[in-house]
mmCIF file of C-alpha atoms in Angstrom:
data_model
loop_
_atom_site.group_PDB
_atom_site.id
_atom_site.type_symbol
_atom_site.label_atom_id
_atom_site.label_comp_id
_atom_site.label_asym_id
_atom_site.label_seq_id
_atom_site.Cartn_x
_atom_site.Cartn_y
_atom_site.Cartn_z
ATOM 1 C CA UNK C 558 184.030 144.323 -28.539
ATOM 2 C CA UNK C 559 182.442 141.631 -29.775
ATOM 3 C CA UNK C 560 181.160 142.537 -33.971
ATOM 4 C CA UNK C 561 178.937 139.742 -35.846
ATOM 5 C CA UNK C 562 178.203 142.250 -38.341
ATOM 6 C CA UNK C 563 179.973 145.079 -40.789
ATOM 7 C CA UNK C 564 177.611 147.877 -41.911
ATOM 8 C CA UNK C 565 179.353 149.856 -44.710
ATOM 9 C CA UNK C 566 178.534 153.073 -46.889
ATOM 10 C CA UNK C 567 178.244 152.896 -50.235
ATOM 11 C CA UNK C 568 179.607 156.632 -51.700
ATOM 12 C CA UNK C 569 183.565 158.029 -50.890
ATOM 13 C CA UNK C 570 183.782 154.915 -48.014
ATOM 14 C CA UNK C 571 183.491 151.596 -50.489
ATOM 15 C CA UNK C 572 183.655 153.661 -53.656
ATOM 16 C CA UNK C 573 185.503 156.967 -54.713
ATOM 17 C CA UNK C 574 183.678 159.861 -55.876
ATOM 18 C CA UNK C 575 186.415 160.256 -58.943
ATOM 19 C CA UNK C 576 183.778 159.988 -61.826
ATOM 20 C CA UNK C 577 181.058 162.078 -60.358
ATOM 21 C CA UNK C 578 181.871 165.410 -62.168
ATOM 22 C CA UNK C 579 181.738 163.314 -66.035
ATOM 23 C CA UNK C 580 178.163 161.698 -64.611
ATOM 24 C CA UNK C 581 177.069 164.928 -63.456
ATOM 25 C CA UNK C 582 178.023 166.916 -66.735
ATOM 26 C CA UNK C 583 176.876 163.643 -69.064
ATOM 27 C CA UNK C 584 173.388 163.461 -66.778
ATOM 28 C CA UNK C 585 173.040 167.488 -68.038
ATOM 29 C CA UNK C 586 174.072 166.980 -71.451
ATOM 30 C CA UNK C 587 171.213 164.347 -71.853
ATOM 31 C CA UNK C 588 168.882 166.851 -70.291
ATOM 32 C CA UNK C 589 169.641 169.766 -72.761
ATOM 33 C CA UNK C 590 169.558 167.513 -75.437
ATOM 34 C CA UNK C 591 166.234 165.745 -74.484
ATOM 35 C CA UNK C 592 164.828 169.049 -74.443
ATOM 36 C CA UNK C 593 166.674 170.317 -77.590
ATOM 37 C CA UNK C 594 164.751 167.288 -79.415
ATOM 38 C CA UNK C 595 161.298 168.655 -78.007
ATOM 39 C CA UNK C 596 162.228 171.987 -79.212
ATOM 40 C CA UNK C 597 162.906 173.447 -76.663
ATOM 41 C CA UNK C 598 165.863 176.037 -76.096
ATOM 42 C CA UNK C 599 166.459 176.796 -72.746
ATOM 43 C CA UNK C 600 169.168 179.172 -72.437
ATOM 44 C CA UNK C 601 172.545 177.874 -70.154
ATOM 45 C CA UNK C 602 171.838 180.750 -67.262
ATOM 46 C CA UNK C 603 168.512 179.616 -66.735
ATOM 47 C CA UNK C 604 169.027 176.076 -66.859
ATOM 48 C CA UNK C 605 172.443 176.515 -64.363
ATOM 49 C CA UNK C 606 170.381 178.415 -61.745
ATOM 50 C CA UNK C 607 167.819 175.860 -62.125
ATOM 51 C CA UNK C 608 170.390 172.859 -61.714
ATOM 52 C CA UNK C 609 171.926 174.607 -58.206
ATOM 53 C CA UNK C 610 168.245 175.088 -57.130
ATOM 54 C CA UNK C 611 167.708 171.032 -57.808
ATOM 55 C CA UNK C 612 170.738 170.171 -55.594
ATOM 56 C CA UNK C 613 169.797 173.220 -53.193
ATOM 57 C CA UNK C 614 166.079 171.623 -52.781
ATOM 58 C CA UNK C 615 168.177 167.648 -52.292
ATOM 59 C CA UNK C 616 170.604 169.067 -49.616
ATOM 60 C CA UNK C 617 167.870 170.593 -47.907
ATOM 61 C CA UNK C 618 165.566 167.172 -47.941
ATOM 62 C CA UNK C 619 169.064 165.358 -46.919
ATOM 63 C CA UNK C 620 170.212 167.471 -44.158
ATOM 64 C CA UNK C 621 167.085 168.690 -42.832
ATOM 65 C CA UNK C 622 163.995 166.123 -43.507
ATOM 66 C CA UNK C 623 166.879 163.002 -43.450
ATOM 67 C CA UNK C 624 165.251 161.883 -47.292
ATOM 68 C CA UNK C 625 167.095 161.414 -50.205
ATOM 69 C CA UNK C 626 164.673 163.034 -53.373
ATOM 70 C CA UNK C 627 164.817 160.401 -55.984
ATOM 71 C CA UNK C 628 165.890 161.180 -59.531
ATOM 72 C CA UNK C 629 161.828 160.915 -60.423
ATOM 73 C CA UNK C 630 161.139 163.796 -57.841
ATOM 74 C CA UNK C 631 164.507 165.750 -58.995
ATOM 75 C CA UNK C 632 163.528 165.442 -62.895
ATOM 76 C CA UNK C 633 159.870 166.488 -62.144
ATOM 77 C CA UNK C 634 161.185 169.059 -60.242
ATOM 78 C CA UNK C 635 163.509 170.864 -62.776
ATOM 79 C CA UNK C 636 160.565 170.443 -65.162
ATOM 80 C CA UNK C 637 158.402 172.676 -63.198
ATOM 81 C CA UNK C 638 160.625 175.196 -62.405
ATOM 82 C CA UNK C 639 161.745 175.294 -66.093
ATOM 83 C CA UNK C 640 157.792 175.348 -66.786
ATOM 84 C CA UNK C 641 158.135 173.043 -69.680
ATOM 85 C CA UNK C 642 154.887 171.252 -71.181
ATOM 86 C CA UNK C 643 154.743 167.786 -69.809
ATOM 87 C CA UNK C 644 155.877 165.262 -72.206
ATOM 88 C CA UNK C 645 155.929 161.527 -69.866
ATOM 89 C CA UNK C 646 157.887 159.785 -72.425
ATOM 90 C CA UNK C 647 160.936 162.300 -72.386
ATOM 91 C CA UNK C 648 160.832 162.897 -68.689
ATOM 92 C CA UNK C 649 161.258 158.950 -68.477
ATOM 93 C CA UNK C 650 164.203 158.920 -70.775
ATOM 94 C CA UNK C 651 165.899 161.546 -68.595
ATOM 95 C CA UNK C 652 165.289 160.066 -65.445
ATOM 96 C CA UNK C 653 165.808 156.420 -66.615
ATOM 97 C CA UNK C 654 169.403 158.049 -68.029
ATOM 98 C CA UNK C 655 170.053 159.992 -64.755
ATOM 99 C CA UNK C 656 169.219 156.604 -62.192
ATOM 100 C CA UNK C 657 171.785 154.664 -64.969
ATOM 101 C CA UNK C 658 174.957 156.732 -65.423
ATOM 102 C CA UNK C 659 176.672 155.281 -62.572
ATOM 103 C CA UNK C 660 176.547 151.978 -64.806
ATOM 104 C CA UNK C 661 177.592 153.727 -67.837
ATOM 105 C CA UNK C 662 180.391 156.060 -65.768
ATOM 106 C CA UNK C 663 181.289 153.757 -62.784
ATOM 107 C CA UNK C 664 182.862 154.884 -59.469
ATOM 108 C CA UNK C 665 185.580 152.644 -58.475
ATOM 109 C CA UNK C 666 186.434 150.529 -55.425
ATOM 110 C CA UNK C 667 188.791 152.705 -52.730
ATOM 111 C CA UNK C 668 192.182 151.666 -53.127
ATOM 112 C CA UNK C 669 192.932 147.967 -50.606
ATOM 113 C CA UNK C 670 188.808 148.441 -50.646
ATOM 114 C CA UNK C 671 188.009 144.647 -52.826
ATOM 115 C CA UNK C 672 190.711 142.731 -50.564
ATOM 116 C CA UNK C 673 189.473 143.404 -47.020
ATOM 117 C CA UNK C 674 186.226 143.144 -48.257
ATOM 118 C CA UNK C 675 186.966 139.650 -49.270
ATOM 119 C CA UNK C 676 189.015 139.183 -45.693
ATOM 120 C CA UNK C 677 186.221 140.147 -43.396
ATOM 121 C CA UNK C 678 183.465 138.455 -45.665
ATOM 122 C CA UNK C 679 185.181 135.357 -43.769
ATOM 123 C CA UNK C 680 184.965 136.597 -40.049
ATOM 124 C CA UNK C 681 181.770 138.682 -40.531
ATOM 125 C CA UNK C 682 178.175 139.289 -42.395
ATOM 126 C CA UNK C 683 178.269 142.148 -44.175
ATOM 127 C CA UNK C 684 175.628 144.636 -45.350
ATOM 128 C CA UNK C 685 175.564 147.892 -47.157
ATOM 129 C CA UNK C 686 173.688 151.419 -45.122
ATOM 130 C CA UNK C 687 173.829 154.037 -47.209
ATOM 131 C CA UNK C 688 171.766 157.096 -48.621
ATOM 132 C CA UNK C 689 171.042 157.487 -52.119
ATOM 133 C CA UNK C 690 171.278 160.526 -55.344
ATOM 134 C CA UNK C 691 170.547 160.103 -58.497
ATOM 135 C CA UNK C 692 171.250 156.464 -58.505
ATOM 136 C CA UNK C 693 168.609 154.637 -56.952
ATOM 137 C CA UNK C 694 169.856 151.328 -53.544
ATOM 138 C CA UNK C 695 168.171 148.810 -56.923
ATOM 139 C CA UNK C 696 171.277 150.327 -59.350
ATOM 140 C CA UNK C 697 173.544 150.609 -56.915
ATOM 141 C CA UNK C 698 173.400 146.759 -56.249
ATOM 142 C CA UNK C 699 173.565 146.085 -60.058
ATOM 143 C CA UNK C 700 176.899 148.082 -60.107
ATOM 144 C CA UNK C 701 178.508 145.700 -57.383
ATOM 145 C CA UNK C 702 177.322 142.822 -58.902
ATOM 146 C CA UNK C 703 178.706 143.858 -62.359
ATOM 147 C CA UNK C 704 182.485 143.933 -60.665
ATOM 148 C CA UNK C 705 181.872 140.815 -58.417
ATOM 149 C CA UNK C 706 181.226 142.260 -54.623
ATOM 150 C CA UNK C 707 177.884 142.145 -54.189
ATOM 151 C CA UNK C 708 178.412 138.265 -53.291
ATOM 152 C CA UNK C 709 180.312 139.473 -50.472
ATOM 153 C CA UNK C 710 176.880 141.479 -48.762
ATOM 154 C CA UNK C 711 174.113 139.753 -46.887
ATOM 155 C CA UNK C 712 171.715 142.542 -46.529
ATOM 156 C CA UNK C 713 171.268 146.428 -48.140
ATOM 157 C CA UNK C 714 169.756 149.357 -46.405
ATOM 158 C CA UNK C 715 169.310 152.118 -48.959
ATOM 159 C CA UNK C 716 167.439 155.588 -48.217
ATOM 160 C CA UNK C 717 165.066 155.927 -51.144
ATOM 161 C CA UNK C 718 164.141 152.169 -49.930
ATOM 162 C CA UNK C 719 163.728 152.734 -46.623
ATOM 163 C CA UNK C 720 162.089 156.371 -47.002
ATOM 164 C CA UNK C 721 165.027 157.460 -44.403
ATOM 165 C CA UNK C 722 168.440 159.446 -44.607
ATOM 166 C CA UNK C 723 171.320 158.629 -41.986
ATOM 167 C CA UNK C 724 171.607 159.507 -39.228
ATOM 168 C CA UNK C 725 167.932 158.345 -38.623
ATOM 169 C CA UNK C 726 168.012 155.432 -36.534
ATOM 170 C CA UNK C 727 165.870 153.360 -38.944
ATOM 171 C CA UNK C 728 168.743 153.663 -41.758
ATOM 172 C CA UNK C 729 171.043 151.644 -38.827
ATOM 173 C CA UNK C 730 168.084 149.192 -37.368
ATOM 174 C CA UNK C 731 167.103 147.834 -40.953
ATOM 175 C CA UNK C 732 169.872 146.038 -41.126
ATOM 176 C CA UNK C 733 170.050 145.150 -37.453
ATOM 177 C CA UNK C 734 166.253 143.307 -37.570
ATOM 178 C CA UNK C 735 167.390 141.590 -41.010
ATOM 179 C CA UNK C 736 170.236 139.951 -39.636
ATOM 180 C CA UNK C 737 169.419 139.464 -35.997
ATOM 181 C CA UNK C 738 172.197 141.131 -34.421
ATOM 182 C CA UNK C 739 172.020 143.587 -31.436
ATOM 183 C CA UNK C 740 173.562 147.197 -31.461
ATOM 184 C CA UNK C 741 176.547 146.276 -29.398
ATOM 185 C CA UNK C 742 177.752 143.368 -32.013
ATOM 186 C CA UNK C 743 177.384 145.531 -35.255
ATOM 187 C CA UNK C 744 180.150 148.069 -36.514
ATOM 188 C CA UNK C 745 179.388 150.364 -39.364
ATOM 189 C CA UNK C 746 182.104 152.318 -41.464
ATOM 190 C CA UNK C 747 181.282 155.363 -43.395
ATOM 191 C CA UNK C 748 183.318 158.509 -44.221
ATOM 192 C CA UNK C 749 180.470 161.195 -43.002
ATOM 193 C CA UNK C 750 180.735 162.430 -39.196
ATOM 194 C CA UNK C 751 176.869 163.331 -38.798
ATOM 195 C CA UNK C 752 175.154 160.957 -40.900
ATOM 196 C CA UNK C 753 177.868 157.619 -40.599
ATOM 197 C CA UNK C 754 179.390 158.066 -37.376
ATOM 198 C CA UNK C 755 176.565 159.353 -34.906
ATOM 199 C CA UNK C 756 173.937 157.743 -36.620
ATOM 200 C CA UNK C 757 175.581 154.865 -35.651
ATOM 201 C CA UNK C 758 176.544 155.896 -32.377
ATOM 202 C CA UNK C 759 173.104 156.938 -31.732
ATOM 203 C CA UNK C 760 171.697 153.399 -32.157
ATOM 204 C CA UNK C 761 174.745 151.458 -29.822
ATOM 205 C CA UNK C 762 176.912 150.364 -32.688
ATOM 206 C CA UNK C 763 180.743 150.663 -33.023
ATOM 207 C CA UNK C 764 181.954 152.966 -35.759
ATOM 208 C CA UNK C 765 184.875 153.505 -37.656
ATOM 209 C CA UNK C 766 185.503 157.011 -39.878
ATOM 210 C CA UNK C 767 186.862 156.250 -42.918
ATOM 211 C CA UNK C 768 188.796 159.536 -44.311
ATOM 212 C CA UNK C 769 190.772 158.208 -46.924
ATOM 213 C CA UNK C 770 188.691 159.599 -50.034
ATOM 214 C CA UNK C 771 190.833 162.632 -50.265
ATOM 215 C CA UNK C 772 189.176 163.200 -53.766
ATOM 216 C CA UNK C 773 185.316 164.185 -51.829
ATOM 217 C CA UNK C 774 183.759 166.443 -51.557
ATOM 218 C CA UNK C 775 182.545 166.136 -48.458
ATOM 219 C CA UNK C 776 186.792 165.802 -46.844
ATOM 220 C CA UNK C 777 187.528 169.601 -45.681
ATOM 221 C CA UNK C 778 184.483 169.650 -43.941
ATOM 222 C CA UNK C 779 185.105 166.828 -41.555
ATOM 223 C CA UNK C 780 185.940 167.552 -37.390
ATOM 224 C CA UNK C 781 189.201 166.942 -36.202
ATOM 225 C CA UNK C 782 187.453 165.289 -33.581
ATOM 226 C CA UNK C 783 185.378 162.616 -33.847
ATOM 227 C CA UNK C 784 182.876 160.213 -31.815
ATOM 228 C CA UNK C 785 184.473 157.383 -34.288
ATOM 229 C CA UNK C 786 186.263 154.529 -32.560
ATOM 230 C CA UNK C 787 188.942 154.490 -34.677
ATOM 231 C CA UNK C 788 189.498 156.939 -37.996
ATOM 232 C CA UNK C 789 191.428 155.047 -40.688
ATOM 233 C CA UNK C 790 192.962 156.631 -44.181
ATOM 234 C CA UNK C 791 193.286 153.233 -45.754
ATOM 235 C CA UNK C 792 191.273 150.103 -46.256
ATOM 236 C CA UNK C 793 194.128 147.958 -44.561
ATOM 237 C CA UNK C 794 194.127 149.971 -41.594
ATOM 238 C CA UNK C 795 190.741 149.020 -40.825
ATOM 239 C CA UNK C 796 192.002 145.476 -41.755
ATOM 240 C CA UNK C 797 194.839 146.030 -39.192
ATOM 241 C CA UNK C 798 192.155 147.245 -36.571
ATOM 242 C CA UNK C 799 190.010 144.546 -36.799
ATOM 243 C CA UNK C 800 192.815 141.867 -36.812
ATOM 244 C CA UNK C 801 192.027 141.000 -40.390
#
């Protein structure tokens, strides 16, 4: 094979998920306390059955309209089904907060992650594809360029920019069109089977399954077998594979 181009995914393939629990529990403290300051008490059941119902409503927009609700549509969302008065200035605050907290609770870099990077930079372009939560493809950026990788990407395909979810092909062919490069000379790496690996597949790239975020959430689920090209557990291994 023949690669000009690296496609990579952001979440539990370039950085662990090890701090998403603290941003998750910070993002509803700020909530409750928000409201608290409007005076309103919502009591904990309500507001925990409301919470699963948010991140039932984003599976379901992820997995089965391949969209990634944005923390704008999430907030608004809890708001109604809390049926609290609209009040623009605090919803703002919360959502602002919510988009943020990965810069004020950052994920880190998989372990080998920053040094390959920095060894295929040399041999190939490289560009992020992933979908997006809370955090918004604009924040997500600003993270790597706080710890110095961003320098190392040429082009950025994020779902609440492109209005798409992987596996949809569009995700994949963004970043194709930007950088001239054809199917059969781009590689993407992502840790997800349907979204990283067939999207991919599904569009004439190479991929490679990246399993070595034992820490996500998304691990136990994973096939055995897998349309990948190669499945590594380590950064060097994919390194190693592509005679880094």
């Amino acid at each position: 094979m023949k690669i000009e181009i690296i496609t990579i995914d952001f979440w539990n393939t370039l950085f662990n998920s090890d701090s998403g629990e603290l941003r998750n529990s910070t993002r509803s403290k700020v909530l409750i306390d928000t409201l608290k300051d409007m005076q309103v008490n919502v009591e904990l059941d309500l507001f925990d059955t409301v919470m699963k119902k948010s991140w039932k409503y984003y599976n379901e927009q992820w997995l089965h309209e391949l969209r990634t609700p944005t923390a704008t549509e999430i907030i608004n969302y809890l708001w109604d089904e809390m049926n609290l008065l609209r009040n623009e200035q605090a919803i703002q605050y919360v959502i602002e907060f919510f988009e943020n907290s990965i810069l004020y609770f950052p994920p880190t870099l998989q372990q080998n992650a920053l040094s390959v990077i920095q060894q295929l930079s040399c041999k190939y372009k490289l560009a992020i594809i992933s979908d997006t939560g809370f955090s918004p493809g604009r924040v997500m950026s600003q993270l790597m360029e706080n710890i110095g990788i961003k320098k190392y990407f040429s082009a950025f395909s994020y779902s609440d920019e492109t209005g798409v979810a992987k596996p949809h092909p569009l995700a994949f062919t963004t970043i194709l069109h930007q950088l001239h490069c054809s199917p059969e000379n781009a590689l993407h790496i992502g840790d997800i089977e349907r979204t990283d690996i067939m999207g991919a597949k599904a569009v004439g790239m190479y991929a490679i399954r990246y399993d070595g975020d034992v820490d996500s959430a998304t691990i136990a689920a994973k096939p055995q077998e897998s349309k990948a090209d190669f499945i590594a557990n380590d950064w060097n291994e994919i390194a190693t594979y592509l005679n880094c």
